[in-house]
Coordinates of N, CA and C in Angstrom, one line a residue:
Chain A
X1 N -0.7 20.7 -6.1 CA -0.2 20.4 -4.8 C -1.0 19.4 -4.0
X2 N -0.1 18.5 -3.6 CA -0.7 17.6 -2.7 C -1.6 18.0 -1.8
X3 N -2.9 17.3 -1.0 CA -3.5 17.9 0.3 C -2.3 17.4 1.4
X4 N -2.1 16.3 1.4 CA -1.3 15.8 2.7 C 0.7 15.5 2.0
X5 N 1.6 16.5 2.3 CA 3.2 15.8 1.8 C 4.1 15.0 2.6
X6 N 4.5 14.2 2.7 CA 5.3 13.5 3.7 C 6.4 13.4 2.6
X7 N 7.8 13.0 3.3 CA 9.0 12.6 2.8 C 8.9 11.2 3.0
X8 N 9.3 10.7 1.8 CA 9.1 8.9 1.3 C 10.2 8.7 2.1
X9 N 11.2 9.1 3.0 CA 12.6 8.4 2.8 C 13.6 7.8 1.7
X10 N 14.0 6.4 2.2 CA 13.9 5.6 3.6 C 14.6 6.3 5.1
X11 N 14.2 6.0 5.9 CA 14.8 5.9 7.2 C 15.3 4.9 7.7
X12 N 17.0 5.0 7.8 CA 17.2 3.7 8.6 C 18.0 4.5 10.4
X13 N 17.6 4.0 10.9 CA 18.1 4.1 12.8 C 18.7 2.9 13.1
X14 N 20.0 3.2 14.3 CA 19.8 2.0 15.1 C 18.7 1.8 15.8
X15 N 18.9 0.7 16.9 CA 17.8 0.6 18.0 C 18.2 1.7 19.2
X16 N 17.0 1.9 19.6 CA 17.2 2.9 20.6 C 17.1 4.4 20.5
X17 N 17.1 4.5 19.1 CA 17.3 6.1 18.6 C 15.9 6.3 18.6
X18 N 15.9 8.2 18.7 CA 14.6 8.8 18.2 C 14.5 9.1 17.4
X19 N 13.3 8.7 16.5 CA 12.9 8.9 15.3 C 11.4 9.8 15.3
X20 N 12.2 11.2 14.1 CA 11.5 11.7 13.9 C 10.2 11.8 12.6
X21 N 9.2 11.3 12.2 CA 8.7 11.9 10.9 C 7.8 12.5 10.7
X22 N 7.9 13.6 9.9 CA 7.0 14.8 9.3 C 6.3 14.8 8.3
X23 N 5.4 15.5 8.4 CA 4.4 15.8 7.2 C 3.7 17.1 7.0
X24 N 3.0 17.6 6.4 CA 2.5 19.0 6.0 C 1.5 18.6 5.5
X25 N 0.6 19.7 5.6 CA -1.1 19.5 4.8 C -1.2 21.3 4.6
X26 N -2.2 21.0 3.5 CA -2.8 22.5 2.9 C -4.5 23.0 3.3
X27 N -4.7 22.3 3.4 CA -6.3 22.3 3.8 C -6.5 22.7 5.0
X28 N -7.1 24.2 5.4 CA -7.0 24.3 6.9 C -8.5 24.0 7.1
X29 N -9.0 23.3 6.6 CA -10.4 22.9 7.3 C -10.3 21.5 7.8
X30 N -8.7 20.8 7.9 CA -8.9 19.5 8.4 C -8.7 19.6 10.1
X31 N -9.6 18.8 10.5 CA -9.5 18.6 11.9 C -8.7 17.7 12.9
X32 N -9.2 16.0 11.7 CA -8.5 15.0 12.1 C -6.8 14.9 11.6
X33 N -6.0 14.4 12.3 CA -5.0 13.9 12.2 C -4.4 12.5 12.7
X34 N -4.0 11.5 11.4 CA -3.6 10.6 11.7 C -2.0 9.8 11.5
X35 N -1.8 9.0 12.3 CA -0.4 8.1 12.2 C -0.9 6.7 11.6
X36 N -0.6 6.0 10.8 CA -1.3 4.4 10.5 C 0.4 4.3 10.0
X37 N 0.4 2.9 10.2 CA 1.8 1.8 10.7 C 1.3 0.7 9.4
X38 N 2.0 0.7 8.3 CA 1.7 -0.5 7.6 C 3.1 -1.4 7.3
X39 N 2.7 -2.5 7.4 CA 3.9 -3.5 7.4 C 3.8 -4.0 6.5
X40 N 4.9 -4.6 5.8 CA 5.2 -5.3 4.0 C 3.3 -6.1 4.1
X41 N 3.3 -5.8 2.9 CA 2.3 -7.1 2.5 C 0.6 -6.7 3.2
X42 N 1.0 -5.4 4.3 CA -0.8 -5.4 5.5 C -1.1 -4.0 4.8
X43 N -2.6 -3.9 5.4 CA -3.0 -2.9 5.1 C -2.8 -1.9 6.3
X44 N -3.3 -0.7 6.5 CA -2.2 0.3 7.2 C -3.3 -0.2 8.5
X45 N -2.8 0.0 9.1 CA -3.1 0.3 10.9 C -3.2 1.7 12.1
X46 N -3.9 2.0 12.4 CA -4.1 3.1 12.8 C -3.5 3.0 13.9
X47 N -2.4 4.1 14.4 CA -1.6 4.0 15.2 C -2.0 5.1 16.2
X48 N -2.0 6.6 15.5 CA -2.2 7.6 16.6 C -3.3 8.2 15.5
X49 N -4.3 9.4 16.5 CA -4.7 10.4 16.0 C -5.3 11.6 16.8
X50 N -5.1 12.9 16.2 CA -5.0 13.5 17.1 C -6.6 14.6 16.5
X51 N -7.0 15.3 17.5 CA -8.0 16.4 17.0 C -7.5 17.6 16.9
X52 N -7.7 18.5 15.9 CA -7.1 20.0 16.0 C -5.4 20.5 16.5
X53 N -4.9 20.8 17.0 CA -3.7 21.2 17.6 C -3.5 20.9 18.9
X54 N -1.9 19.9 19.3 CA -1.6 19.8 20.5 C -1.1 18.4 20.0
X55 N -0.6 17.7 21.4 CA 0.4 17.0 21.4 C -0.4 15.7 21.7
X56 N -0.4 14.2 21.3 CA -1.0 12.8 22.3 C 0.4 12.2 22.4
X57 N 0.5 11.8 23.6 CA 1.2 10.6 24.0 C 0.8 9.0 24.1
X58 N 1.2 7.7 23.6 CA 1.0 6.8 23.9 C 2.2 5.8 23.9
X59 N 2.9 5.7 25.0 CA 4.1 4.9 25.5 C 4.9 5.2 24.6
X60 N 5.8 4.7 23.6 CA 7.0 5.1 23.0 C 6.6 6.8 22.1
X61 N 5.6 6.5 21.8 CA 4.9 7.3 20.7 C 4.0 8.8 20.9
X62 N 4.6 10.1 20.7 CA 4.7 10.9 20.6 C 3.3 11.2 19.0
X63 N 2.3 12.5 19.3 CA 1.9 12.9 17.6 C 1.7 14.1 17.9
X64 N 2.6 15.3 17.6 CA 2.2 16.4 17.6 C 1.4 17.0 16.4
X65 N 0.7 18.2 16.5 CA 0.3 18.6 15.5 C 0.0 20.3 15.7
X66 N 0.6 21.4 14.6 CA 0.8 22.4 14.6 C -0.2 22.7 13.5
X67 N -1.4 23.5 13.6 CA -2.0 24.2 12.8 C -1.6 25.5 12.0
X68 N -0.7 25.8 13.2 CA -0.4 27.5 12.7 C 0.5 27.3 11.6
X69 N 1.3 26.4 11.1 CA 2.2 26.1 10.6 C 1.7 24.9 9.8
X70 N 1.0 24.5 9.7 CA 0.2 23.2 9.1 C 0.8 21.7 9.2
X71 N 1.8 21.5 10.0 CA 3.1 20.6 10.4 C 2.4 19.5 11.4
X72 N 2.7 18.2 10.9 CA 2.3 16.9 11.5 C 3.5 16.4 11.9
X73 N 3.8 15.8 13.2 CA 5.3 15.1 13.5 C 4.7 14.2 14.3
X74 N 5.5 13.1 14.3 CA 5.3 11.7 14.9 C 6.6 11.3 15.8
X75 N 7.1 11.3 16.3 CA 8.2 11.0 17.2 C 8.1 9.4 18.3
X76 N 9.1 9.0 18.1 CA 9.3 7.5 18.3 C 10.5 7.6 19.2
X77 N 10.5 7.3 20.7 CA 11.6 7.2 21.6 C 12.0 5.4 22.0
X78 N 13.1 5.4 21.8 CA 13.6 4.1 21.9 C 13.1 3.1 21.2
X79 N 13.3 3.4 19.9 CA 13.0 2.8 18.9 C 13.6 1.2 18.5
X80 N 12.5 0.1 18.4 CA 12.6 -1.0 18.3 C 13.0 -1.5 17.3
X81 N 13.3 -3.2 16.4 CA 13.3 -3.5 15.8 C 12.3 -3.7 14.6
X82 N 11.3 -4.0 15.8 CA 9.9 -3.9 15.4 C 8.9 -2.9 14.9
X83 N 9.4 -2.0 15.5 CA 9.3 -0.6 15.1 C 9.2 -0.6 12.9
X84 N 10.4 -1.3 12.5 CA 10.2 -1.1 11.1 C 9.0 -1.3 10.1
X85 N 8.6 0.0 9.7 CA 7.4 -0.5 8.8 C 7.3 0.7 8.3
X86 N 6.4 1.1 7.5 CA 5.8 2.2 6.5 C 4.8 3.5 7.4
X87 N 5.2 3.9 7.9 CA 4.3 5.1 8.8 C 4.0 6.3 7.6
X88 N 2.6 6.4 7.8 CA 1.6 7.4 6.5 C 1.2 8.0 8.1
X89 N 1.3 9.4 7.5 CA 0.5 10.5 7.7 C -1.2 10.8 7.2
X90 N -2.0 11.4 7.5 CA -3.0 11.0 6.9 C -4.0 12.0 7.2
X91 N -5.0 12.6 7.0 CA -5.9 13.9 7.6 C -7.4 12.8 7.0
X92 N -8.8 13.9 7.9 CA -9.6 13.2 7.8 C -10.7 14.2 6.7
X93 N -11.0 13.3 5.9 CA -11.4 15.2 4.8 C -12.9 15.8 5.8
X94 N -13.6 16.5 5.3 CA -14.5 17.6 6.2 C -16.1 17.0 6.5
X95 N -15.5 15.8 5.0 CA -16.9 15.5 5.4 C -17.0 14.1 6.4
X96 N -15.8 13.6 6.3 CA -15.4 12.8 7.6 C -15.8 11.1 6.8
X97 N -15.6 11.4 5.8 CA -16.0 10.1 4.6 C -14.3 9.7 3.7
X98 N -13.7 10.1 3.6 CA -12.3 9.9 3.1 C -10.9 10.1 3.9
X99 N -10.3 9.2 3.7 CA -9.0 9.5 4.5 C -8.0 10.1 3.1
X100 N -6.7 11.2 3.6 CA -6.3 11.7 2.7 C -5.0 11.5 3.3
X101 N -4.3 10.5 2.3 CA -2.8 9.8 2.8 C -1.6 10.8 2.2
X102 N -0.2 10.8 3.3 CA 0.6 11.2 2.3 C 1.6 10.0 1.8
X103 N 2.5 10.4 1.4 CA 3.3 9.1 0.5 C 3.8 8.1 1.3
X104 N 4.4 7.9 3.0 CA 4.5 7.0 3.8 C 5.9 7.4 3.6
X105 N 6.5 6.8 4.7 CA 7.9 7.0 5.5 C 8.4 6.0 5.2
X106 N 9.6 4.7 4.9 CA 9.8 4.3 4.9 C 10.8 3.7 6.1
X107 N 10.5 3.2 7.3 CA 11.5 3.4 8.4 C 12.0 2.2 8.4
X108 N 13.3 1.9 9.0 CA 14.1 0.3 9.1 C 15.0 0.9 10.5
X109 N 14.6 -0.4 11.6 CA 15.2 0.0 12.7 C 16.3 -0.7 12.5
X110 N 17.8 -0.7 13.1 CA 18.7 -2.0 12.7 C 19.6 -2.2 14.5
X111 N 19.4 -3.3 14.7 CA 20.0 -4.0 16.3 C 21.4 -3.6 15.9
Chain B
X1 N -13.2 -11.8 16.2 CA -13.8 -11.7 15.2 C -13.6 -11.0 13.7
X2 N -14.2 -11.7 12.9 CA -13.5 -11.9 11.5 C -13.0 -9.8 11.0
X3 N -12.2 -9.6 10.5 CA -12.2 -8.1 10.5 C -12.1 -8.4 8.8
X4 N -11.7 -7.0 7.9 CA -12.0 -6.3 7.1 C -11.6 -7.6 5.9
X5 N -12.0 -8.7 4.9 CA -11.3 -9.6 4.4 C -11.5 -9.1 3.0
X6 N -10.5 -9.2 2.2 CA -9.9 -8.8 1.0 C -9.6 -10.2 -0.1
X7 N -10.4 -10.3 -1.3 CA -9.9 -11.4 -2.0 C -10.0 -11.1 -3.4
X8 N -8.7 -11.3 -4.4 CA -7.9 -12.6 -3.7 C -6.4 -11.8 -3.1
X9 N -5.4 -12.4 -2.5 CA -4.7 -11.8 -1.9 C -4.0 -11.1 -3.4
X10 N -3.4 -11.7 -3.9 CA -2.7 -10.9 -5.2 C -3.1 -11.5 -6.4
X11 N -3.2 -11.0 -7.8 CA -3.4 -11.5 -8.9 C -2.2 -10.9 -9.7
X12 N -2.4 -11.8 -11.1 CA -1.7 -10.8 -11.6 C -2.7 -11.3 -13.5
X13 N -2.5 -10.2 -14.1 CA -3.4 -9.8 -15.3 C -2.4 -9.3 -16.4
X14 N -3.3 -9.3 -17.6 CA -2.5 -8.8 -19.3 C -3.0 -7.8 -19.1
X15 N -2.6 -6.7 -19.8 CA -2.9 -5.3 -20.2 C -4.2 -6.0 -21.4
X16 N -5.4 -4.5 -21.0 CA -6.7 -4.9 -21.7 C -7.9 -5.5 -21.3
X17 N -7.2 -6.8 -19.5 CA -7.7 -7.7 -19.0 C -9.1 -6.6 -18.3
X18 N -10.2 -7.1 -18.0 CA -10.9 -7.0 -16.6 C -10.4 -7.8 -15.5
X19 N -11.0 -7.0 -14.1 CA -10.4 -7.3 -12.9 C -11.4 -7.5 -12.2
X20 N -11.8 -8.0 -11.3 CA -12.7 -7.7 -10.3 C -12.5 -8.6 -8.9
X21 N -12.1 -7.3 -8.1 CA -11.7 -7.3 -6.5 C -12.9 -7.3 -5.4
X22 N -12.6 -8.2 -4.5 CA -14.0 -8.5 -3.6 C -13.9 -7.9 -1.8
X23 N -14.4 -7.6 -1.3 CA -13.9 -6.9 0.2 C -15.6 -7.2 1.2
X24 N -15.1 -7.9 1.8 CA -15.8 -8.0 2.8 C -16.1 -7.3 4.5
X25 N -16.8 -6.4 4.8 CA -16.8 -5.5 5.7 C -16.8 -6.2 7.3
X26 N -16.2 -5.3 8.0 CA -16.2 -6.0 9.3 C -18.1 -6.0 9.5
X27 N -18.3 -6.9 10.1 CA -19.9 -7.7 10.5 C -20.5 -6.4 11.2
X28 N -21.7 -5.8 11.0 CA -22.5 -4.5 11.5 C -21.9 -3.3 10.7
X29 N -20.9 -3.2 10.1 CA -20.4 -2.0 9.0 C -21.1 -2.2 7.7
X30 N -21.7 -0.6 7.6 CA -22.4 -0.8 6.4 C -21.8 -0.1 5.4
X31 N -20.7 0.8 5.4 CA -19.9 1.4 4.8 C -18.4 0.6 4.6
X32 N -18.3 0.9 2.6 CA -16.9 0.7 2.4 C -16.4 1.2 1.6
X33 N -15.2 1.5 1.8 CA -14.4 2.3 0.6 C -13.5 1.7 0.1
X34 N -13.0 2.1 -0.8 CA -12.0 1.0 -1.9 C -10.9 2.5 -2.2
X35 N -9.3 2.3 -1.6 CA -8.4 3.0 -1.9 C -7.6 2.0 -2.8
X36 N -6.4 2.7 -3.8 CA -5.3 2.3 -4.5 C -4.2 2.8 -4.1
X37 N -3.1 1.6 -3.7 CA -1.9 2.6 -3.3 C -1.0 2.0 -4.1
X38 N -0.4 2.4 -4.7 CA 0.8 2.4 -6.2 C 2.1 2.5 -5.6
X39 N 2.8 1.4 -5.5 CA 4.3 1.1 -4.8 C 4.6 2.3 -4.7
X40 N 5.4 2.6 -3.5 CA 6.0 3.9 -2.9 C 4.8 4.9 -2.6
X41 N 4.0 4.9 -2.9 CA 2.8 5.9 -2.5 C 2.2 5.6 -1.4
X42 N 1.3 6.9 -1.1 CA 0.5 6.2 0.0 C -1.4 6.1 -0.9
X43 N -2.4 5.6 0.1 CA -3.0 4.9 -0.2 C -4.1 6.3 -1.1
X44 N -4.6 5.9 -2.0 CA -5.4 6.7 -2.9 C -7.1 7.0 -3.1
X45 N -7.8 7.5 -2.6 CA -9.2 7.1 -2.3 C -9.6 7.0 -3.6
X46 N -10.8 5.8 -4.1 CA -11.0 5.8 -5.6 C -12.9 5.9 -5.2
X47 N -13.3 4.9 -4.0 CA -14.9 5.0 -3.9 C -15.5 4.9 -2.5
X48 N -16.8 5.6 -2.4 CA -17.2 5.1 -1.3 C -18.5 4.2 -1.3
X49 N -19.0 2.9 -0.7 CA -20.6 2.7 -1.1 C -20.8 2.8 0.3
X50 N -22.0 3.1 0.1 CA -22.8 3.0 1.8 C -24.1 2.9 1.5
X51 N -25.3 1.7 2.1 CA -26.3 1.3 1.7 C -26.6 0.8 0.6
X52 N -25.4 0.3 -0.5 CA -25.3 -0.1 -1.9 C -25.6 1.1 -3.0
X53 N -24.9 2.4 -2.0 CA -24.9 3.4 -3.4 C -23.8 4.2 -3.2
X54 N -23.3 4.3 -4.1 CA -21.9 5.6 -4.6 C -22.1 6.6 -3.7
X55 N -21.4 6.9 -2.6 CA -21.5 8.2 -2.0 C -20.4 9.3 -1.9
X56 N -19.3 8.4 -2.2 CA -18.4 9.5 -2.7 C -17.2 8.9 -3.8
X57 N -16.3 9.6 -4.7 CA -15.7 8.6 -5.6 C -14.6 9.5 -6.1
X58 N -13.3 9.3 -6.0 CA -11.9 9.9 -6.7 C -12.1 10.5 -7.6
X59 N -11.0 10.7 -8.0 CA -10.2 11.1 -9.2 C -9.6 9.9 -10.2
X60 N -10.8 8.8 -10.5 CA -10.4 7.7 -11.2 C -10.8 7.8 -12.8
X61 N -10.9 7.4 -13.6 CA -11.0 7.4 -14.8 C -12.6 6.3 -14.6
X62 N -13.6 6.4 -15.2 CA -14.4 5.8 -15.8 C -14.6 4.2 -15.7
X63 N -13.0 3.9 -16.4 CA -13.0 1.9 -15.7 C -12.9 1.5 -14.7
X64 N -12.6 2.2 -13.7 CA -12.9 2.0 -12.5 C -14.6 1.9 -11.9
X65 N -15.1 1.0 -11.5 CA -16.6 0.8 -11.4 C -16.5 0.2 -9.8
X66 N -17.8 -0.1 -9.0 CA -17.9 -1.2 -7.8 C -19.5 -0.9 -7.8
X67 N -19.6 -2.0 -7.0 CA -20.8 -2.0 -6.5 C -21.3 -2.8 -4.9
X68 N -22.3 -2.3 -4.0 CA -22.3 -3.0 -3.2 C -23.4 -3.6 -2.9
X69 N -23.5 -5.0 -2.1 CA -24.5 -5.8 -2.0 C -25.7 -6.0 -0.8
X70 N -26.3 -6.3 -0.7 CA -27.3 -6.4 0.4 C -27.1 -6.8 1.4
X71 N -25.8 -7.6 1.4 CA -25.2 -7.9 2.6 C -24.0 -7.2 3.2
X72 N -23.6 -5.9 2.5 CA -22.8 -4.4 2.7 C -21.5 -4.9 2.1
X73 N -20.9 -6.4 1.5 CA -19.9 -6.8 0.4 C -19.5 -5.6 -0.2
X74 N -18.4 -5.8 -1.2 CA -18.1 -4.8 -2.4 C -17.2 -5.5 -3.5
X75 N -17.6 -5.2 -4.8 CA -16.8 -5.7 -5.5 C -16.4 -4.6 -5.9
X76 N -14.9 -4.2 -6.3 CA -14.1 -3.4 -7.2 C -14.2 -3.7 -8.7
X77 N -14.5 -3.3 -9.6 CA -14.3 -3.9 -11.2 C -13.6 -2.6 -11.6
X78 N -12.2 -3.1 -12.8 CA -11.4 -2.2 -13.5 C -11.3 -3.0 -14.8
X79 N -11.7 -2.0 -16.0 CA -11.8 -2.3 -17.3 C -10.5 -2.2 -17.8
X80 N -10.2 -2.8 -18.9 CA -9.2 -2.6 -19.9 C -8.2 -2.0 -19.3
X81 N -7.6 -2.8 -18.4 CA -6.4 -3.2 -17.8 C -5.2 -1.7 -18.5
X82 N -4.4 -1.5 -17.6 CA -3.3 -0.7 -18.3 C -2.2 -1.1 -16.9
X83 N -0.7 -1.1 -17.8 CA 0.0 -1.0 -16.4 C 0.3 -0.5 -15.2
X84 N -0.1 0.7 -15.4 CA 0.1 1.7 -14.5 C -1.7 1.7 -13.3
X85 N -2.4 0.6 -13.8 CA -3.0 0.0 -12.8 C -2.5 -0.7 -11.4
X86 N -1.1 -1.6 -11.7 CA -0.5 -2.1 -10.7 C -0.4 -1.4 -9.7
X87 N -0.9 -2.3 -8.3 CA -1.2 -1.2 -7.3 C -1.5 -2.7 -6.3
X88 N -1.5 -2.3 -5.1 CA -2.2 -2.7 -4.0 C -4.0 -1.9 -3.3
X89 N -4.9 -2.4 -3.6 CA -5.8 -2.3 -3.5 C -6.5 -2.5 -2.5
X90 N -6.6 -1.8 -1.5 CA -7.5 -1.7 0.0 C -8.6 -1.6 -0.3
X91 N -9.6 -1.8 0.9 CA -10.5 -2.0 1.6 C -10.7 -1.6 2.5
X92 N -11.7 -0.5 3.0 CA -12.2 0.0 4.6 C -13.1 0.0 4.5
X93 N -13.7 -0.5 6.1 CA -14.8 -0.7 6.6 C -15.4 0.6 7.2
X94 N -16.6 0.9 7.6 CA -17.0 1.9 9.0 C -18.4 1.9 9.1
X95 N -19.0 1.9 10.3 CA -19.8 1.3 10.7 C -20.8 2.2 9.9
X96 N -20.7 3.6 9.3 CA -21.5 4.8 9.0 C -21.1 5.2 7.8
X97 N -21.6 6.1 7.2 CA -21.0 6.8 6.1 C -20.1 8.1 6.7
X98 N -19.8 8.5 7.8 CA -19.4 9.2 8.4 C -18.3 8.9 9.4
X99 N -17.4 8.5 9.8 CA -16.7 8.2 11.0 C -15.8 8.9 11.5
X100 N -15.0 8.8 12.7 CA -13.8 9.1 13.2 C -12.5 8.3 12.8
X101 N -11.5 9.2 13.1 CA -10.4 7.9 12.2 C -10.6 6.6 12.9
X102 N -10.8 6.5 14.4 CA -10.6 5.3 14.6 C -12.0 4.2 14.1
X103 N -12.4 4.7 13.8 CA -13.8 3.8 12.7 C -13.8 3.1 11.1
X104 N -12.4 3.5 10.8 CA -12.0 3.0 9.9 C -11.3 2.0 9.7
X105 N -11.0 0.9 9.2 CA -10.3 -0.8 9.2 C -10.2 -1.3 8.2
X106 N -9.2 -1.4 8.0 CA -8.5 -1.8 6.4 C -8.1 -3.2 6.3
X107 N -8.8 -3.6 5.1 CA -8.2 -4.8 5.2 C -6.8 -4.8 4.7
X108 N -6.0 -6.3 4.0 CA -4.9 -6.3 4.1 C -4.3 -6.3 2.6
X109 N -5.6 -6.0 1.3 CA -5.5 -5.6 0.7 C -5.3 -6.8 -0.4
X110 N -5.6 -6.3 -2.2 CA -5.3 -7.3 -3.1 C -4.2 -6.9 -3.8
X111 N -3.2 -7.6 -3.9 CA -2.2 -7.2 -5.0 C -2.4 -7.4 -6.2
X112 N -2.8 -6.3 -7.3 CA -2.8 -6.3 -8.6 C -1.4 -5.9 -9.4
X113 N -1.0 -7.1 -10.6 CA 0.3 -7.2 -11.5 C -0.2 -6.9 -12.5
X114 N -0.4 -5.9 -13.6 CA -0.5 -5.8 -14.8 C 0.1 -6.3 -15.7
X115 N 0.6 -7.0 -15.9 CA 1.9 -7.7 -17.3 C 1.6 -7.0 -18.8

């Protein structure tokens, strides 16, 4: 079993919609939780992250995270064109030396 | 200022070949890691150097090797090439052997083609 699972997609939206994506982890000793944004061709980019359980907000962008349930969700309100790229899920391992990726989202906004 | 640089941007190789991938750390980062991410996957941790020694290292097979330099560089080297090496090949920086997520910076990665 994977440590971190995400659904590969693809996701395609119009513009304007909320986009939801999820992920799951097994390891209940992870603390960190992460969102990273990678675009054709880049390496990923760190978008959100969160500590332990509860919700962060940053303008469009929504990262919840459920411990009790082990459930990562990322939520996208009015979702751009720009918006399209590869969103990984990601946990921080214990010793705080490795990032542990899941398979990446495939998302396509369309005007 | 210059961030995490990765060379060369893509190559492509024979099955059998040696490889060897170069990554340059953002300036004051003395830690780097080298992930593999294999089309449709996400990204795979294979090593870590910090101070020019192995500090932590995947689930890779043996030909996978690196080393780091006095000026906190890294080269990746993979022996005896196989296809199922093709991959995109990261680079992260962090100022420690220890960070927070946001202390990590990836470069933009080398594309390896096995033929």
């Amino acid at each position: 079993q994977k440590e971190v699972e995400q659904d590969p997609g693809p996701l395609s939206v119009p513009e304007g919609a909320i986009v939801s994506l999820n992920c799951t982890y097994s390891n209940s000793a992870f603390q960190y939780f992460m969102w990273y944004r990678q675009y054709s061709r880049k390496g990923p980019e760190l978008l959100m992250y969160t500590y332990s359980s509860g919700n962060k907000e940053d303008g469009r962008f929504t990262a919840q995270v459920d411990k009790s349930s082990k459930y990562i969700s990322l939520f996208i309100r009015d979702s751009q064109p720009s918006d399209s790229a590869t969103y990984l899920c990601a946990s921080l391992s214990g010793g705080y030396n490795k990032l542990i990726f899941g398979a990446g989202t495939r998302l396509a906004v369309h005007p | 200022d210059a961030g995490v640089t990765q060379s060369p941007t893509h190559l492509i190789k024979t099955r059998g070949q040696q490889v060897t991938l170069r990554c340059s750390p953002i300036s004051g980062h003395k830690s780097v890691s080298w992930y593999q991410q294999v089309l449709g996957q996400g990204p795979q941790f294979i090593f870590q150097y910090y101070e020019k020694e192995e500090r932590g290292r995947g689930n890779f097979p043996d030909r996978f090797s690196a080393r780091q330099f006095p000026n906190y560089s890294s080269e990746l080297n993979v022996n005896a090439l196989l296809l199922g090496d093709s991959a995109l090949y990261l680079c992260a920086s962090s100022l420690d052997i220890v960070a927070p997520p946001y202390g990590y910076t990836f470069g933009s990665g080398t594309r390896l083609t096995v033929v």
